PDB file of C-alpha atoms in Angstrom:
ATOM      1  CA  MET A   1     -78.188  50.138 -21.064  1.00 89.00           C
ATOM      2  CA  LYS A   2     -79.101  46.698 -22.336  1.00 96.00           C
ATOM      3  CA  ASP A   3     -76.639  44.365 -24.076  1.00 97.00           C
ATOM      4  CA  LEU A   4     -77.576  44.238 -27.741  1.00 96.00           C
ATOM      5  CA  PHE A   5     -74.707  42.693 -29.723  1.00 97.00           C
ATOM      6  CA  PHE A   6     -71.318  41.087 -29.114  1.00 98.00           C
ATOM      7  CA  VAL A   7     -68.746  39.677 -31.508  1.00 97.00           C
ATOM      8  CA  ARG A   8     -65.182  38.458 -30.958  1.00 96.00           C
ATOM      9  CA  ARG A   9     -62.659  37.591 -33.655  1.00 94.00           C
ATOM     10  CA  ARG A  10     -59.021  36.679 -33.888  1.00 90.00           C
ATOM     11  CA  GLY A  11     -56.858  39.468 -35.180  1.00 80.00           C
ATOM     12  CA  GLU A  12     -54.122  39.273 -37.766  1.00 80.00           C
ATOM     13  CA  THR A  13     -52.335  36.690 -35.621  1.00 80.00           C
ATOM     14  CA  ALA A  14     -53.620  34.089 -33.182  1.00 82.00           C
ATOM     15  CA  ARG A  15     -52.182  36.160 -30.320  1.00 88.00           C
ATOM     16  CA  ILE A  16     -54.570  39.056 -30.949  1.00 93.00           C
ATOM     17  CA  SER A  17     -58.243  39.107 -29.946  1.00 95.00           C
ATOM     18  CA  GLN A  18     -60.669  41.768 -31.219  1.00 97.00           C
ATOM     19  CA  SER A  19     -64.162  42.369 -29.884  1.00 98.00           C
ATOM     20  CA  LEU A  20     -67.090  44.722 -30.257  1.00 98.00           C
ATOM     21  CA  ALA A  21     -69.747  45.001 -27.553  1.00 98.00           C
ATOM     22  CA  VAL A  22     -72.841  47.110 -28.212  1.00 98.00           C
ATOM     23  CA  GLN A  23     -75.364  48.259 -25.637  1.00 98.00           C
ATOM     24  CA  SER A  24     -78.465  50.353 -26.209  1.00 96.00           C
ATOM     25  CA  ASP A  25     -81.032  52.212 -24.147  1.00 96.00           C
ATOM     26  CA  GLY A  26     -83.370  52.598 -27.129  1.00 91.00           C
ATOM     27  CA  ILE A  27     -82.123  56.139 -27.794  1.00 95.00           C
ATOM     28  CA  LYS A  28     -78.366  55.664 -28.147  1.00 97.00           C
ATOM     29  CA  TYR A  29     -75.918  52.892 -28.988  1.00 97.00           C
ATOM     30  CA  ARG A  30     -72.702  52.470 -27.031  1.00 98.00           C
ATOM     31  CA  LEU A  31     -70.054  50.687 -29.126  1.00 98.00           C
ATOM     32  CA  GLN A  32     -67.000  49.453 -27.228  1.00 98.00           C
ATOM     33  CA  TYR A  33     -64.055  48.214 -29.269  1.00 98.00           C
ATOM     34  CA  LEU A  34     -61.429  46.132 -27.486  1.00 98.00           C
ATOM     35  CA  VAL A  35     -58.189  44.665 -28.861  1.00 97.00           C
ATOM     36  CA  LEU A  36     -56.037  42.410 -26.682  1.00 96.00           C
ATOM     37  CA  ASP A  37     -52.578  41.035 -27.460  1.00 95.00           C
ATOM     38  CA  ARG A  38     -50.393  38.618 -25.501  1.00 93.00           C
ATOM     39  CA  THR A  39     -46.776  38.833 -24.448  1.00 91.00           C
ATOM     40  CA  ASN A  40     -44.405  36.227 -25.847  1.00 89.00           C
ATOM     41  CA  PRO A  41     -41.890  35.191 -23.165  1.00 91.00           C
ATOM     42  CA  THR A  42     -38.676  33.556 -24.354  1.00 92.00           C
ATOM     43  CA  LYS A  43     -37.876  29.944 -23.464  1.00 93.00           C
ATOM     44  CA  ALA A  44     -35.539  31.178 -20.720  1.00 94.00           C
ATOM     45  CA  GLU A  45     -38.269  33.434 -19.283  1.00 93.00           C
ATOM     46  CA  ARG A  46     -40.779  30.569 -19.398  1.00 93.00           C
ATOM     47  CA  ALA A  47     -38.284  28.294 -17.629  1.00 94.00           C
ATOM     48  CA  SER A  48     -38.014  30.863 -14.843  1.00 95.00           C
ATOM     49  CA  GLY A  49     -41.820  30.897 -14.454  1.00 94.00           C
ATOM     50  CA  THR A  50     -42.859  33.871 -16.583  1.00 92.00           C
ATOM     51  CA  LYS A  51     -46.316  33.387 -18.096  1.00 93.00           C
ATOM     52  CA  GLU A  52     -48.037  35.012 -21.063  1.00 91.00           C
ATOM     53  CA  GLU A  53     -49.985  38.139 -20.151  1.00 92.00           C
ATOM     54  CA  ARG A  54     -52.834  39.906 -21.900  1.00 93.00           C
ATOM     55  CA  ILE A  55     -52.092  43.467 -22.987  1.00 95.00           C
ATOM     56  CA  GLU A  56     -54.847  45.945 -23.835  1.00 97.00           C
ATOM     57  CA  VAL A  57     -53.923  47.485 -27.192  1.00 95.00           C
ATOM     58  CA  LEU A  58     -57.184  49.347 -27.850  1.00 97.00           C
ATOM     59  CA  ASN A  59     -60.195  50.178 -25.702  1.00 98.00           C
ATOM     60  CA  GLN A  60     -62.434  52.816 -27.292  1.00 98.00           C
ATOM     61  CA  GLU A  61     -66.085  53.741 -26.822  1.00 98.00           C
ATOM     62  CA  PHE A  62     -68.345  55.498 -29.289  1.00 98.00           C
ATOM     63  CA  PHE A  63     -71.889  56.765 -28.745  1.00 97.00           C
ATOM     64  CA  LEU A  64     -74.416  57.047 -31.587  1.00 95.00           C
ATOM     65  CA  ASN A  65     -78.081  57.900 -31.767  1.00 96.00           C
ATOM     66  CA  VAL A  66     -80.301  54.999 -32.815  1.00 92.00           C
ATOM     67  CA  GLY A  67     -81.112  55.524 -36.494  1.00 89.00           C
ATOM     68  CA  ASP A  68     -77.913  57.459 -37.275  1.00 93.00           C
ATOM     69  CA  PHE A  69     -75.993  56.391 -40.363  1.00 94.00           C
ATOM     70  CA  ILE A  70     -73.013  54.234 -39.362  1.00 94.00           C
ATOM     71  CA  ARG A  71     -69.976  54.906 -41.542  1.00 95.00           C
ATOM     72  CA  VAL A  72     -67.594  51.942 -41.218  1.00 95.00           C
ATOM     73  CA  SER A  73     -64.513  54.107 -41.828  1.00 94.00           C
ATOM     74  CA  ASP A  74     -65.289  56.174 -38.701  1.00 95.00           C
ATOM     75  CA  PHE A  75     -64.556  53.215 -36.409  1.00 97.00           C
ATOM     76  CA  PRO A  76     -61.341  51.348 -35.535  1.00 96.00           C
ATOM     77  CA  LEU A  77     -62.376  47.770 -36.477  1.00 95.00           C
ATOM     78  CA  PRO A  78     -64.284  47.875 -39.787  1.00 95.00           C
ATOM     79  CA  LYS A  79     -64.950  44.109 -40.036  1.00 95.00           C
ATOM     80  CA  LEU A  80     -66.637  44.031 -36.636  1.00 97.00           C
ATOM     81  CA  THR A  81     -68.546  47.227 -37.418  1.00 97.00           C
ATOM     82  CA  ARG A  82     -69.860  45.628 -40.632  1.00 97.00           C
ATOM     83  CA  GLU A  83     -71.069  42.632 -38.610  1.00 97.00           C
ATOM     84  CA  PHE A  84     -72.984  44.993 -36.308  1.00 97.00           C
ATOM     85  CA  ILE A  85     -74.543  46.794 -39.296  1.00 96.00           C
ATOM     86  CA  ARG A  86     -75.565  43.411 -40.762  1.00 96.00           C
ATOM     87  CA  PHE A  87     -77.109  42.494 -37.388  1.00 96.00           C
ATOM     88  CA  LEU A  88     -79.103  45.758 -37.364  1.00 94.00           C
ATOM     89  CA  LYS A  89     -80.383  45.197 -40.912  1.00 93.00           C
ATOM     90  CA  GLU A  90     -81.435  41.623 -40.118  1.00 93.00           C
ATOM     91  CA  SER A  91     -83.149  42.789 -36.913  1.00 87.00           C
ATOM     92  CA  GLN A  92     -85.073  45.465 -38.821  1.00 83.00           C
ATOM     93  CA  GLU A  93     -86.127  42.962 -41.500  1.00 82.00           C
ATOM     94  CA  HIS A  94     -87.419  40.522 -38.885  1.00 75.00           C
ATOM     95  CA  GLY A  95     -89.162  43.354 -37.053  1.00 67.00           C
ATOM     96  CA  SER A  96     -90.991  44.531 -40.176  1.00 58.00           C
ATOM     97  CA  GLU A  97     -92.225  40.993 -40.963  1.00 55.00           C
ATOM     98  CA  SER A  98     -94.204  40.795 -37.709  1.00 46.00           C
TER      99      SER A  98
END
């Protein structure tokens, strides 16, 4: 599958990172949603050498046929899904102009 689209955004707090990676083989789309958070060590833990760590909160894959209707509410991160839909519409518009 070929990389088609990628977007990363901060979540509700600066500690959270959300991303959507989309690959396609021309027949299907593979949408991978990833949400990462970070631990928040106390001052005492930091003094003893403890560092922040990334924690995987969500890692989900969805497969769709190219051309299928994409319902935003069917996916875990609606804002990122809307960005992908916007990307598809813009790609189709540019493709039809040629």
